[in-house]
Backbone as CSV, one residue per row, in Angstrom:
resi,resn,N_x,N_y,N_z,CA_x,CA_y,CA_z,C_x,C_y,C_z
1,MET,1.394,19.043,-48.106,2.105,18.664,-49.192,3.886,18.006,-49.508
2,SER,4.995,16.867,-49.210,5.502,16.132,-49.507,6.179,17.115,-51.367
3,ARG,7.575,16.742,-51.654,7.855,16.459,-53.105,7.360,16.398,-53.703
4,VAL,7.958,16.743,-55.115,7.136,16.050,-56.282,8.346,15.345,-56.969
5,LEU,7.838,14.501,-56.983,9.844,13.050,-57.683,9.648,13.267,-59.230
6,TRP,8.163,13.351,-59.914,8.205,13.421,-60.772,7.130,14.243,-61.523
7,LYS,6.919,14.283,-62.910,5.802,14.660,-63.258,5.423,13.459,-64.980
8,GLY,4.180,13.729,-64.514,4.424,13.015,-66.190,3.301,12.810,-66.363
9,ALA,2.181,11.379,-67.103,0.766,10.377,-67.001,0.271,10.286,-67.519
10,ILE,-0.335,9.610,-67.305,-1.102,7.568,-67.134,-1.718,8.137,-68.607
11,SER,-1.872,6.667,-69.068,-1.657,6.283,-70.462,-2.345,5.641,-70.782
12,PHE,-4.215,5.203,-71.017,-4.457,4.312,-71.735,-4.622,4.527,-72.783
13,GLY,-5.266,3.189,-73.341,-5.584,3.412,-74.458,-5.357,5.665,-75.318
14,LEU,-6.443,5.457,-75.615,-6.122,7.614,-76.194,-6.108,8.017,-74.954
15,VAL,-6.354,7.827,-73.687,-6.998,8.775,-72.050,-5.475,9.116,-71.606
16,HIS,-5.274,10.067,-72.275,-3.745,10.913,-70.895,-4.623,11.506,-70.188
17,ILE,-3.375,11.286,-69.010,-3.931,11.870,-67.701,-2.781,12.902,-67.156
18,PRO,-2.489,14.155,-66.994,-1.236,14.831,-66.726,-1.379,14.413,-65.139
19,VAL,0.470,14.337,-64.524,-0.381,12.896,-63.273,1.184,14.476,-62.546
20,GLU,1.113,14.191,-60.828,3.201,14.405,-60.129,2.190,13.068,-59.104
21,LEU,4.326,12.548,-59.645,4.306,11.983,-58.381,4.582,12.068,-56.998
22,TYR,3.870,11.835,-55.957,4.550,12.042,-54.947,5.221,10.500,-53.647
23,ALA,5.767,11.015,-52.902,6.455,9.684,-52.298,5.069,9.811,-50.870
24,ALA,5.227,8.677,-51.566,3.592,7.882,-49.831,4.086,6.990,-48.471
25,GLU,5.562,6.890,-48.459,5.719,6.229,-47.774,7.396,7.139,-46.661
26,GLU,7.412,6.807,-45.342,8.240,7.935,-44.587,8.166,7.262,-43.807
27,ARG,9.833,6.540,-43.557,10.524,5.381,-42.783,11.620,6.136,-41.279
28,ASN,10.829,5.673,-41.191,11.934,6.594,-39.993,13.509,5.510,-39.367
29,SER,14.253,5.993,-40.003,15.880,6.417,-39.742,17.139,6.689,-39.313
30,PHE,17.969,6.201,-39.211,19.574,6.477,-38.107,19.933,7.032,-38.792
31,ASP,20.418,8.410,-38.559,21.488,8.350,-38.831,22.828,8.577,-38.401
32,LEU,24.046,6.629,-39.164,24.277,6.721,-37.233,26.258,7.236,-37.996
33,THR,27.097,7.311,-37.250,28.162,7.760,-37.490,29.111,6.710,-36.453
34,MET,29.680,5.950,-38.042,30.675,6.016,-37.377,32.259,5.766,-35.987
35,LEU,32.400,5.596,-35.029,33.520,6.148,-34.162,34.757,5.122,-33.412
36,ASP,36.020,6.109,-32.949,37.374,4.415,-32.484,35.920,5.759,-31.452
37,ARG,35.929,3.770,-30.219,35.488,4.745,-29.664,36.731,4.676,-28.033
38,ARG,37.663,4.319,-28.715,39.162,5.203,-27.624,38.880,7.351,-27.843
39,THR,38.618,7.743,-29.138,38.839,9.208,-29.067,37.899,9.397,-28.983
40,MET,36.742,8.711,-30.211,35.089,9.387,-30.086,35.111,9.912,-31.535
41,LYS,35.934,9.332,-32.038,36.506,10.673,-32.930,36.105,9.691,-34.476
42,PRO,35.385,10.209,-35.707,34.943,8.966,-37.023,35.963,9.056,-37.892
43,VAL,35.452,7.302,-37.862,36.487,6.269,-38.782,35.697,6.590,-39.665
44,GLY,37.269,7.145,-41.521,37.397,7.277,-42.464,37.300,4.944,-43.140
45,PHE,37.006,5.342,-44.613,37.382,4.084,-45.289,38.328,4.070,-45.882
46,LYS,38.719,3.604,-45.856,40.123,3.417,-46.644,39.829,2.107,-48.572
47,ARG,39.711,2.998,-49.723,40.273,2.822,-50.881,41.153,2.063,-51.620
48,TYR,41.793,0.409,-51.149,43.605,-0.257,-50.772,42.813,-1.672,-52.217
49,ASN,43.846,-1.688,-52.599,43.688,-3.552,-53.777,44.131,-4.068,-52.135
50,LYS,43.310,-5.058,-52.491,42.688,-5.591,-51.526,44.025,-7.621,-51.618
51,GLU,44.440,-7.275,-52.912,45.903,-8.039,-53.619,47.083,-7.805,-52.249
52,THR,47.450,-6.346,-52.920,49.414,-5.128,-52.486,48.675,-4.653,-51.361
53,GLY,47.551,-4.192,-50.766,47.109,-3.432,-50.217,47.605,-1.946,-49.942
54,GLU,48.240,-1.553,-51.517,47.734,-0.572,-51.555,46.991,0.447,-51.787
55,ASP,47.039,1.669,-51.120,46.011,2.900,-52.097,45.631,2.802,-53.538
56,VAL,44.450,2.664,-53.926,43.648,3.154,-54.729,43.170,4.881,-55.425
57,SER,43.347,5.405,-55.560,42.625,6.429,-56.240,41.149,6.486,-57.353
58,TRP,40.380,7.487,-56.975,38.736,7.092,-58.196,39.675,6.783,-59.314
59,ASP,40.892,7.368,-60.033,41.221,7.953,-61.372,40.655,5.995,-61.580
60,ASP,41.562,5.104,-60.984,42.070,4.075,-60.727,41.203,2.952,-60.757
61,ILE,40.661,2.989,-61.191,38.978,1.930,-60.080,38.101,1.997,-61.004
62,VAL,37.318,1.051,-61.292,36.128,1.096,-62.939,34.983,-0.084,-61.771
63,LYS,33.974,-0.844,-62.792,32.908,-1.656,-61.798,33.220,-2.636,-63.170
64,GLY,33.353,-3.856,-62.027,33.554,-5.129,-63.049,32.358,-6.057,-62.199
65,TYR,31.807,-7.095,-62.989,30.997,-8.000,-62.589,31.519,-9.202,-62.911
66,GLU,31.467,-9.497,-61.604,32.415,-11.476,-61.921,32.044,-12.894,-62.367
67,TYR,31.818,-12.584,-63.470,31.110,-14.277,-64.238,31.607,-15.439,-63.501
68,GLU,33.617,-15.289,-63.359,33.679,-16.359,-62.498,34.191,-16.477,-62.006
69,LYS,35.429,-16.882,-60.903,36.210,-16.377,-59.586,37.007,-15.839,-60.039
70,ASP,37.506,-15.060,-59.399,38.148,-13.890,-59.432,38.722,-13.617,-61.366
71,ARG,37.535,-13.203,-61.931,37.464,-13.168,-63.565,36.562,-12.289,-64.165
72,TYR,36.314,-11.189,-64.529,36.168,-9.689,-63.915,34.580,-9.779,-66.030
73,VAL,34.027,-9.153,-66.161,34.109,-8.270,-67.969,34.193,-6.944,-67.123
74,VAL,34.594,-5.729,-68.099,34.359,-4.260,-67.151,34.284,-3.384,-67.808
75,LEU,32.236,-2.691,-67.013,31.584,-1.974,-67.822,32.057,-0.628,-67.950
76,THR,32.099,-0.102,-67.921,31.593,1.154,-68.293,30.946,2.410,-68.326
77,ASP,30.985,3.728,-67.765,29.806,4.354,-67.640,29.356,4.941,-68.917
78,GLU,29.235,4.953,-69.847,28.962,4.801,-71.559,28.301,3.361,-72.347
79,ASP,28.565,2.470,-70.807,28.310,0.895,-71.130,26.544,1.254,-70.652
80,PHE,26.224,1.671,-68.733,25.211,1.948,-67.986,24.584,2.867,-69.052
81,LYS,24.600,3.568,-69.473,23.950,4.545,-70.269,23.065,3.850,-71.659
82,LYS,24.221,2.899,-72.717,23.258,2.317,-72.942,21.944,1.438,-72.919
83,ALA,22.366,0.777,-72.527,21.492,0.079,-70.979,19.886,0.989,-70.642
84,ASN,20.259,1.600,-70.785,19.107,3.070,-69.710,18.380,2.481,-70.110
85,VAL,16.962,2.784,-69.882,15.438,2.563,-70.662,15.430,4.992,-70.448
86,GLU,14.787,4.128,-72.359,14.336,5.912,-71.814,13.328,6.914,-71.077
87,ALA,13.098,7.869,-70.621,12.248,8.116,-69.513,10.897,8.818,-70.644
88,THR,9.405,8.267,-71.160,8.334,8.767,-71.427,8.307,9.342,-70.992
89,GLN,8.065,9.178,-69.645,7.300,11.262,-68.251,5.639,10.183,-68.520
90,THR,5.731,9.178,-68.823,4.204,8.136,-69.439,4.276,6.796,-68.386
91,ILE,3.276,6.808,-67.607,2.664,5.451,-67.069,2.091,5.072,-67.579
92,ASP,2.852,4.329,-69.096,1.502,3.168,-69.821,0.826,2.052,-69.083
93,ILE,-0.379,2.131,-69.171,-0.929,1.192,-68.176,-1.499,0.034,-69.810
94,LEU,-0.898,-1.337,-69.477,-0.550,-2.481,-70.377,-2.607,-3.367,-70.579
95,SER,-2.870,-3.524,-69.326,-3.512,-4.344,-68.698,-4.169,-3.582,-67.463
96,PHE,-5.931,-4.960,-67.221,-5.730,-4.353,-65.648,-6.192,-6.213,-65.544
97,VAL,-5.971,-6.016,-64.153,-5.800,-7.482,-62.987,-6.987,-7.742,-62.002
98,LYS,-7.260,-7.966,-61.056,-7.731,-7.752,-59.531,-6.990,-7.725,-59.192
99,GLN,-6.896,-7.070,-58.248,-5.918,-6.520,-56.753,-5.885,-7.875,-56.840
100,ASN,-6.230,-9.409,-56.681,-6.165,-10.020,-55.043,-5.673,-11.545,-56.355
101,GLU,-5.614,-11.200,-57.677,-4.687,-11.836,-58.077,-2.690,-11.865,-58.360
102,ILE,-2.228,-10.290,-56.928,-1.199,-10.351,-57.314,-0.793,-11.215,-55.835
103,PRO,-0.128,-11.863,-55.680,0.380,-12.123,-54.500,0.936,-11.032,-54.122
104,PRO,0.977,-10.821,-52.166,0.856,-9.375,-51.273,2.910,-8.693,-51.538
105,MET,3.883,-10.726,-51.417,5.225,-11.066,-52.327,5.465,-10.140,-53.297
106,TYR,5.145,-9.832,-53.701,5.290,-8.653,-55.513,5.552,-7.093,-55.750
107,PHE,4.254,-6.880,-54.203,4.193,-5.219,-54.085,5.491,-4.263,-53.814
108,GLU,6.193,-3.249,-54.072,7.290,-2.909,-53.705,7.169,-1.699,-53.009
109,THR,7.472,-0.897,-53.870,7.064,1.027,-52.759,5.912,1.621,-53.451
110,PRO,5.200,2.080,-52.518,3.899,3.183,-52.643,4.227,4.915,-53.273
111,TYR,3.982,4.143,-53.620,3.425,6.827,-54.447,2.128,7.182,-54.406
112,TYR,2.029,8.643,-54.364,0.436,8.350,-54.793,0.802,9.511,-55.518
113,LEU,-0.502,9.209,-57.005,-0.625,10.512,-57.946,-1.717,12.036,-57.707
114,SER,-1.071,12.533,-58.361,-2.456,14.022,-57.981,-2.164,14.498,-60.071
115,PRO,-2.584,14.960,-59.331,-3.327,15.260,-61.094,-3.954,16.187,-60.806
116,ASP,-2.355,17.313,-62.286,-3.323,18.797,-62.640,-4.628,19.334,-62.580
117,LYS,-5.196,19.835,-62.397,-6.047,20.678,-63.451,-6.903,20.347,-64.401
118,LEU,-5.590,20.600,-65.794,-6.042,19.613,-67.031,-6.816,18.620,-67.265
119,GLY,-6.197,17.446,-65.467,-6.540,16.196,-65.228,-7.295,15.950,-65.042
120,TYR,-7.672,16.581,-63.792,-9.119,15.494,-62.669,-10.231,15.286,-63.668
121,LYS,-10.319,15.627,-64.437,-12.424,14.570,-64.852,-11.623,13.501,-65.259
122,GLY,-10.665,13.018,-66.259,-9.902,11.227,-67.108,-9.105,10.980,-65.795
123,TYR,-8.610,11.975,-64.768,-8.253,10.999,-62.782,-9.201,10.308,-62.411
124,ALA,-10.273,11.019,-62.132,-11.644,10.369,-61.195,-12.502,9.814,-62.345
125,LEU,-12.833,9.880,-63.549,-13.120,9.013,-64.532,-12.364,7.340,-64.093
126,LEU,-11.333,7.087,-64.341,-9.294,5.759,-64.482,-10.058,5.507,-62.267
127,ARG,-9.781,6.496,-61.645,-10.040,5.813,-60.523,-11.151,5.663,-60.115
128,GLU,-13.289,5.874,-60.069,-13.551,5.249,-60.641,-14.263,4.253,-60.985
129,ILE,-13.271,3.664,-62.398,-14.017,2.939,-63.169,-12.970,1.848,-63.066
130,LEU,-12.131,2.222,-61.537,-11.090,1.139,-60.278,-11.938,0.515,-59.929
131,LYS,-11.985,1.333,-59.156,-13.626,0.683,-58.289,-14.625,0.065,-58.887
132,GLN,-15.890,0.157,-59.622,-17.289,0.108,-60.201,-16.388,-1.838,-60.315
133,THR,-14.922,-1.491,-61.255,-14.726,-3.435,-62.234,-13.733,-3.856,-60.524
134,GLY,-13.364,-3.625,-59.934,-12.350,-4.375,-58.750,-10.944,-4.718,-59.696
135,LYS,-10.828,-3.875,-60.056,-9.431,-3.827,-61.095,-8.881,-3.027,-60.809
136,ILE,-7.296,-3.551,-60.932,-6.489,-2.168,-60.779,-5.227,-2.340,-62.435
137,GLY,-4.602,-1.147,-62.657,-4.045,-1.342,-63.740,-2.773,-1.164,-63.430
138,ILE,-1.871,-2.612,-64.699,-1.208,-2.926,-65.035,-0.153,-1.963,-65.979
139,ALA,1.166,-1.031,-64.983,1.478,-0.357,-66.124,3.155,-0.743,-66.340
140,ASN,3.779,0.250,-67.343,5.205,0.707,-67.195,5.894,1.814,-67.092
141,VAL,6.443,2.718,-65.956,6.809,3.694,-65.955,8.620,3.974,-65.500
142,VAL,9.014,5.043,-66.427,10.508,4.704,-65.799,10.615,5.977,-64.977
143,ILE,11.331,5.757,-63.549,11.404,6.677,-62.022,12.458,7.124,-62.466
144,ARG,13.048,8.306,-62.774,14.525,8.693,-62.947,15.157,7.282,-64.599
145,THR,16.323,6.953,-63.634,16.714,5.967,-65.102,16.708,4.402,-64.829
146,ARG,15.704,4.231,-64.204,14.665,2.874,-64.289,13.529,2.044,-64.601
147,GLN,13.349,1.336,-65.121,11.854,1.132,-66.305,11.335,0.156,-64.081
148,TYR,10.162,0.775,-64.145,9.832,-0.880,-62.801,8.070,-0.640,-63.583
149,VAL,7.831,-1.879,-63.794,5.954,-2.517,-63.749,5.659,-1.939,-62.207
150,ALA,4.342,-1.037,-62.513,3.817,-1.052,-61.261,1.795,-0.760,-61.767
151,ALA,1.957,-1.221,-60.188,-0.320,-1.109,-60.063,-0.381,0.178,-59.803
152,LEU,-1.659,0.904,-60.748,-2.466,1.637,-60.028,-3.774,1.437,-59.457
153,ILE,-3.706,1.292,-58.365,-4.318,1.434,-57.532,-5.579,2.238,-56.838
154,PRO,-7.026,1.973,-56.693,-7.315,3.248,-56.868,-7.493,3.389,-54.794
155,VAL,-7.599,4.227,-53.452,-7.187,4.022,-52.612,-7.815,4.730,-51.354
156,GLY,-9.254,5.239,-51.545,-9.622,6.502,-51.239,-10.981,7.270,-52.187
157,ASP,-9.842,8.200,-52.198,-10.282,9.557,-53.332,-8.487,9.458,-53.903
158,VAL,-7.867,9.071,-53.793,-5.915,8.956,-54.434,-6.501,7.858,-55.583
159,ILE,-5.448,7.533,-55.876,-4.945,6.602,-56.625,-3.516,6.769,-56.355
160,VAL,-3.522,4.915,-56.245,-1.967,4.771,-55.523,-0.663,4.005,-56.782
161,MET,-0.249,4.476,-56.949,0.498,4.021,-57.990,2.161,3.366,-57.329
162,ASN,2.316,1.669,-56.931,2.907,0.126,-56.556,3.067,-0.006,-57.039
163,THR,5.179,0.592,-57.676,5.554,-0.995,-58.201,5.667,-1.488,-57.898
164,LEU,6.454,-2.612,-58.846,6.191,-4.152,-57.973,7.407,-4.855,-58.776
165,ARG,7.308,-5.388,-58.055,9.160,-6.372,-58.397,8.934,-7.647,-59.198
166,TYR,9.773,-7.854,-59.775,10.151,-8.065,-61.247,10.023,-9.451,-60.629
167,ALA,8.883,-11.183,-61.284,9.718,-11.932,-61.241,10.993,-12.834,-60.481
168,ASN,11.926,-12.630,-61.305,12.969,-12.634,-61.034,14.166,-11.896,-60.493
169,GLU,13.151,-11.247,-58.950,13.491,-10.827,-58.173,13.352,-10.737,-56.657
170,LEU,12.026,-12.622,-57.517,11.601,-13.372,-55.872,12.225,-14.338,-55.875
171,ARG,12.977,-14.922,-54.638,13.087,-17.399,-54.633,11.972,-17.426,-54.942
172,ALA,12.180,-18.451,-55.485,10.924,-19.626,-55.519,10.854,-19.956,-54.734
173,VAL,9.860,-20.190,-54.056,8.062,-21.137,-52.937,9.111,-22.442,-52.812
174,GLY,10.425,-22.238,-53.888,10.940,-23.978,-53.384,12.364,-24.233,-52.626
175,ASP,12.601,-23.381,-51.912,13.360,-23.126,-51.289,13.010,-22.403,-50.037
176,VAL,11.510,-22.835,-49.956,11.231,-22.848,-48.481,10.683,-24.000,-48.126
177,ASP,10.988,-24.167,-46.830,11.012,-24.902,-46.237,9.381,-24.931,-45.387
178,VAL,7.985,-25.479,-46.019,7.205,-25.481,-44.568,6.090,-26.559,-45.015
179,PRO,5.194,-26.876,-43.879,4.589,-27.676,-43.758,3.572,-27.561,-44.973
180,SER,3.279,-28.869,-44.575,1.601,-29.462,-46.125,0.987,-28.756,-45.729
181,GLY,0.688,-28.508,-47.678,-1.198,-28.283,-46.979,-1.539,-28.580,-46.935
182,THR,-2.546,-30.001,-45.978,-3.216,-30.405,-45.398,-3.588,-29.842,-44.162
183,LEU,-4.214,-30.346,-43.617,-4.207,-30.173,-41.587,-3.478,-31.822,-41.521
184,LYS,-4.736,-32.033,-42.503,-4.364,-33.981,-41.234,-2.488,-33.813,-41.637
185,ALA,-1.939,-33.772,-43.005,-0.567,-34.693,-42.456,0.259,-33.701,-41.703
186,VAL,-0.363,-32.663,-40.904,0.714,-32.642,-39.803,0.494,-32.456,-38.412
187,GLY,-0.949,-33.108,-38.682,-1.648,-33.769,-37.256,-2.979,-33.190,-36.654
188,VAL,-2.793,-31.287,-37.560,-4.288,-31.040,-36.541,-5.218,-31.758,-36.114
189,LYS,-5.441,-31.474,-35.488,-7.089,-32.500,-35.070,-7.114,-31.130,-35.652
190,GLU,-9.232,-31.579,-34.811,-10.684,-30.885,-35.192,-11.144,-29.981,-34.458
191,ARG,-10.720,-30.134,-33.053,-10.602,-28.830,-31.674,-9.644,-28.360,-31.834
192,GLU,-8.322,-28.048,-32.676,-7.831,-27.458,-32.758,-7.962,-26.241,-33.929
193,VAL,-8.652,-26.906,-34.892,-9.190,-25.753,-35.585,-10.008,-25.412,-35.130
194,GLU,-10.966,-25.656,-34.698,-12.377,-24.912,-33.868,-11.997,-23.889,-32.357
195,MET,-10.309,-24.001,-32.155,-10.102,-23.272,-31.407,-9.559,-21.984,-31.925
196,ALA,-8.283,-22.514,-32.821,-8.137,-21.201,-33.218,-9.233,-20.754,-33.935
197,ARG,-9.696,-21.421,-34.883,-11.169,-20.084,-35.405,-11.824,-19.132,-34.498
198,ARG,-12.053,-20.157,-33.408,-12.318,-18.991,-32.221,-11.558,-17.847,-31.650
199,LEU,-10.637,-18.088,-31.328,-9.185,-16.195,-31.349,-9.857,-15.673,-32.352
200,VAL,-9.471,-16.174,-33.778,-9.860,-15.612,-34.872,-10.496,-14.592,-34.733
201,GLU,-11.898,-15.158,-33.957,-13.540,-14.614,-34.482,-12.963,-13.295,-32.033
202,GLU,-12.129,-13.775,-31.419,-12.345,-12.928,-30.657,-11.171,-11.388,-30.856
203,MET,-10.815,-12.286,-31.557,-9.361,-11.071,-31.561,-9.554,-10.377,-33.101
204,ASN,-10.812,-10.231,-34.046,-11.014,-9.465,-34.966,-11.611,-8.058,-34.994
205,GLU,-10.679,-7.057,-35.297,-11.165,-6.056,-35.483,-10.722,-5.276,-36.904
206,ALA,-11.838,-4.049,-36.749,-11.315,-3.031,-38.073,-10.502,-2.770,-37.733
207,TRP,-9.573,-2.619,-38.676,-8.045,-2.136,-39.928,-8.057,-1.413,-38.714
208,LYS,-6.843,-0.454,-37.924,-6.860,1.013,-37.911,-5.922,1.523,-38.219
209,PRO,-4.339,1.532,-39.059,-2.531,2.376,-38.998,-2.037,2.442,-37.501
210,GLU,-3.052,3.489,-38.137,-2.700,4.299,-36.644,-2.539,3.984,-34.833
211,THR,-3.082,2.820,-34.650,-2.463,2.537,-33.140,-1.926,1.074,-33.504
212,PHE,-1.212,1.255,-34.897,0.421,0.439,-34.112,1.390,1.708,-34.533
213,HIS,2.440,1.051,-33.728,3.748,2.067,-33.784,4.667,1.558,-33.939
214,ASP,5.880,2.401,-34.544,7.253,1.881,-34.293,8.064,2.187,-32.904
215,THR,7.933,1.096,-31.715,8.449,1.597,-30.773,9.380,1.325,-30.574
216,TYR,9.984,0.598,-31.416,11.769,0.153,-31.317,12.534,1.925,-32.163
217,HIS,11.887,2.640,-32.494,12.816,3.393,-33.215,11.804,4.525,-32.561
218,GLU,11.437,4.843,-31.633,11.055,5.515,-30.654,11.510,5.120,-29.086
219,ASP,11.799,3.676,-28.752,12.029,4.215,-28.122,13.994,3.642,-27.921
220,LEU,14.198,3.519,-29.127,16.257,4.220,-28.804,15.697,5.813,-28.910
221,MET,15.297,6.907,-30.233,15.230,8.376,-29.684,14.799,8.255,-28.180
222,ALA,13.793,7.848,-27.224,14.077,8.108,-25.957,15.141,7.893,-25.188
223,LEU,16.357,7.016,-25.580,17.705,6.520,-25.159,18.565,7.758,-25.061
224,ILE,18.334,7.610,-26.689,19.371,8.917,-27.435,18.719,10.454,-26.417
225,GLN,17.523,10.626,-26.594,17.640,11.539,-25.853,17.237,11.713,-24.001
226,LYS,17.289,10.741,-23.367,17.756,10.967,-22.324,19.673,10.513,-21.383
227,ARG,20.370,10.011,-22.319,21.073,10.313,-22.771,22.830,11.594,-22.824
228,ILE,21.621,12.942,-23.073,21.951,14.169,-23.969,21.668,14.807,-22.801
229,LYS,19.963,14.220,-22.153,19.831,15.312,-21.301,20.584,14.540,-19.304
230,THR,21.551,14.021,-19.906,22.012,13.640,-18.219,23.720,13.305,-18.797
231,GLY,23.704,13.899,-19.938,25.059,14.132,-20.283,25.973,13.251,-20.557
232,GLN,25.526,11.883,-20.420,26.146,10.555,-21.296,25.991,10.043,-22.263
233,THR,26.380,11.066,-23.344,26.895,10.795,-24.504,28.162,9.520,-25.176
234,GLU,28.235,9.963,-24.554,30.048,9.130,-24.965,30.339,7.898,-24.113
235,VAL,29.178,7.211,-23.408,28.770,6.586,-22.040,29.356,4.821,-23.548
236,VAL,30.127,4.074,-24.190,28.825,2.177,-24.234,29.092,1.494,-23.634
237,SER,28.087,0.881,-23.794,27.265,0.424,-22.813,27.710,-1.255,-22.793
238,SER,28.654,-0.989,-21.827,27.890,-2.995,-21.448,26.882,-3.444,-21.942
239,PRO,27.149,-4.897,-23.006,26.240,-5.816,-23.185,24.778,-6.365,-21.506
240,GLU,23.432,-6.399,-21.821,23.138,-7.272,-20.700,23.211,-8.978,-20.971
241,GLU,23.513,-10.000,-20.110,22.857,-11.757,-20.195,21.785,-11.492,-20.670
242,GLU,21.983,-12.210,-21.772,20.907,-12.612,-22.938,19.874,-14.128,-21.695
243,GLU,18.797,-14.323,-21.646,17.934,-15.075,-20.672,18.194,-16.137,-21.596
244,LYS,18.547,-17.518,-21.314,18.852,-19.431,-22.096,17.500,-18.849,-23.521
245,GLN,17.734,-19.131,-23.773,16.821,-20.309,-25.522,16.361,-21.048,-24.873
246,PRO,14.812,-21.129,-24.661,14.207,-23.019,-24.846,14.794,-24.140,-26.056
247,ALA,15.476,-24.944,-25.358,16.312,-25.816,-26.584,14.903,-26.498,-27.042
248,LYS,16.524,-26.817,-28.247,15.308,-27.341,-29.925,15.140,-27.601,-29.630
249,GLY,13.481,-28.421,-30.522,12.746,-29.625,-30.261,11.761,-28.969,-29.514
250,GLN,12.260,-28.367,-28.696,10.613,-28.766,-27.924,8.901,-28.811,-28.038
251,ILE,8.887,-30.253,-26.715,7.313,-30.089,-27.155,5.782,-29.163,-27.278
252,ILE,5.152,-28.720,-28.105,4.705,-27.518,-27.754,2.978,-28.413,-27.710
253,ASP,2.353,-28.151,-26.861,0.709,-28.992,-26.392,0.052,-27.305,-27.213
254,LEU,-0.326,-27.759,-28.638,-0.907,-26.856,-29.141,-2.591,-26.658,-28.262
255,MET,-3.067,-27.650,-28.701,-4.000,-26.731,-27.429,-4.120,-26.193,-25.912
256,ALA,-3.423,-26.213,-25.622,-3.697,-26.468,-24.108,-3.248,-24.491,-24.541
257,LEU,-2.697,-24.041,-25.759,-2.112,-22.395,-25.457,-3.619,-21.619,-26.125
258,LEU,-3.434,-22.599,-27.115,-5.030,-22.049,-28.045,-6.243,-21.942,-26.932
259,LYS,-5.817,-23.039,-25.641,-7.066,-22.543,-24.613,-7.029,-21.440,-24.684
260,ARG,-5.819,-21.275,-23.605,-5.410,-20.314,-22.163,-5.359,-18.855,-23.983
261,SER,-5.100,-18.941,-24.598,-4.986,-17.802,-25.289,-6.794,-16.994,-25.250
262,VAL,-7.751,-18.151,-25.866,-8.608,-18.569,-25.764,-9.791,-17.499,-24.283
263,GLU,-8.430,-18.163,-23.811,-9.716,-17.504,-21.857,-9.363,-16.332,-21.736
264,THR,-8.005,-15.806,-22.599,-7.580,-14.241,-22.044,-8.279,-13.488,-22.901
265,LYS,-8.631,-13.739,-24.188,-9.368,-13.245,-24.754,-10.720,-12.751,-24.498
266,GLY,-11.132,-13.835,-23.585,-13.025,-13.853,-23.042,-12.819,-13.212,-21.810
267,LYS,-11.345,-12.794,-21.044,-11.636,-11.472,-20.225,-11.470,-9.825,-20.227
268,GLY,-11.856,-10.210,-21.935,-11.828,-8.560,-21.993,-10.265,-8.334,-22.434
269,HIS,-8.709,-8.511,-22.106,-7.669,-8.267,-22.197,-7.894,-7.698,-24.328
270,ARG,-7.473,-6.703,-24.845,-6.016,-7.111,-25.683,-4.835,-6.918,-25.595
271,LEU,-4.417,-7.991,-27.172,-2.776,-7.825,-27.465,-2.704,-7.080,-27.120
272,ASP,-1.708,-6.141,-27.225,-0.786,-4.746,-27.622,-0.742,-4.799,-29.122
273,THR,-1.808,-4.132,-29.935,-1.237,-4.050,-31.164,-0.082,-2.027,-31.612
274,LYS,0.169,-1.794,-30.704,0.640,-0.483,-30.529,2.361,-0.944,-31.181
275,GLN,2.684,-2.705,-31.573,4.093,-2.657,-32.292,4.029,-2.702,-33.383
276,SER,4.874,-2.971,-34.251,5.045,-2.002,-35.795,5.583,-3.686,-35.994
277,HIS,4.938,-4.176,-36.718,5.512,-5.457,-37.880,6.988,-5.064,-38.765
278,ARG,7.579,-4.452,-38.709,8.236,-3.929,-39.722,9.883,-3.058,-38.844
279,HIS,9.499,-2.723,-37.267,11.031,-2.389,-36.536,10.361,-3.307,-35.280
280,ARG,9.990,-4.207,-34.606,9.981,-4.928,-33.402,10.882,-4.901,-32.696
281,PRO,11.504,-4.858,-31.841,12.494,-5.251,-31.354,12.821,-7.404,-30.835
282,LYS,13.755,-7.573,-31.157,13.438,-9.450,-31.199,12.793,-9.743,-29.763
283,ARG,11.670,-10.537,-30.145,10.503,-11.214,-28.379,12.267,-12.337,-28.895
284,LYS,11.752,-11.453,-26.768,12.211,-13.580,-26.599,11.928,-14.726,-25.911
285,SER,12.228,-15.581,-27.056,10.956,-17.245,-26.529,10.692,-17.183,-25.260
286,ALA,8.567,-17.261,-24.922,7.899,-18.236,-24.354,9.286,-18.909,-23.741
């Protein structure tokens, strides 16, 4: 089991369930070092005054909030301590809501909640009640020095605590240019709707997360291992010439593409689902 990140309790009403918090995600990342290509030696970064160009020591650095151009409010360590919320070590459930009421973009980071032996009964009761009612718990929790709003969601035998973004952390949808909510207004024909529905039905299958792989990470690691094996560890390769992209505004025959897609599905071909939606290499336009 992974390292315990936090110990506390779930609290709702008078019920108090001792739990431990574990990370539920494991991201693939690369720890890369910046190098001077001429000597292959690590590159350092200097702290300097942007106006005078002089080096600045840590003792002379303070933190400032820019409220106007080139005008700042200085904040000290004491100011940050005063603003910090008190760590209560409890996951305080404030309400219960239907999961489908929360738009996907609010969900941020998942964690597993595990009860200690004294909390087994209360944990199981909360989990099963959430399942039976189709609800999730909305709670406040402090992890380290930051307060989060979180959703408690039953997933199989475990309760997942997924931190949520605050409303002011999301941009207004009005900032995004999207087509009208009606298909007729954007010129979609009934035949195209039917063909698209047929394509969706052809591609319908059970959700199997293990079939998806982070091929971007796998390909980079394979390249790294290959260069280590061949001794090409300090070779700086030249970028390949990019294929020319089609001109913008090109007219697309949506019906023809849908028809071709359905025909391909009908022949028993499957889309390659082994590409991660998060770290997929940029695909060239067809």
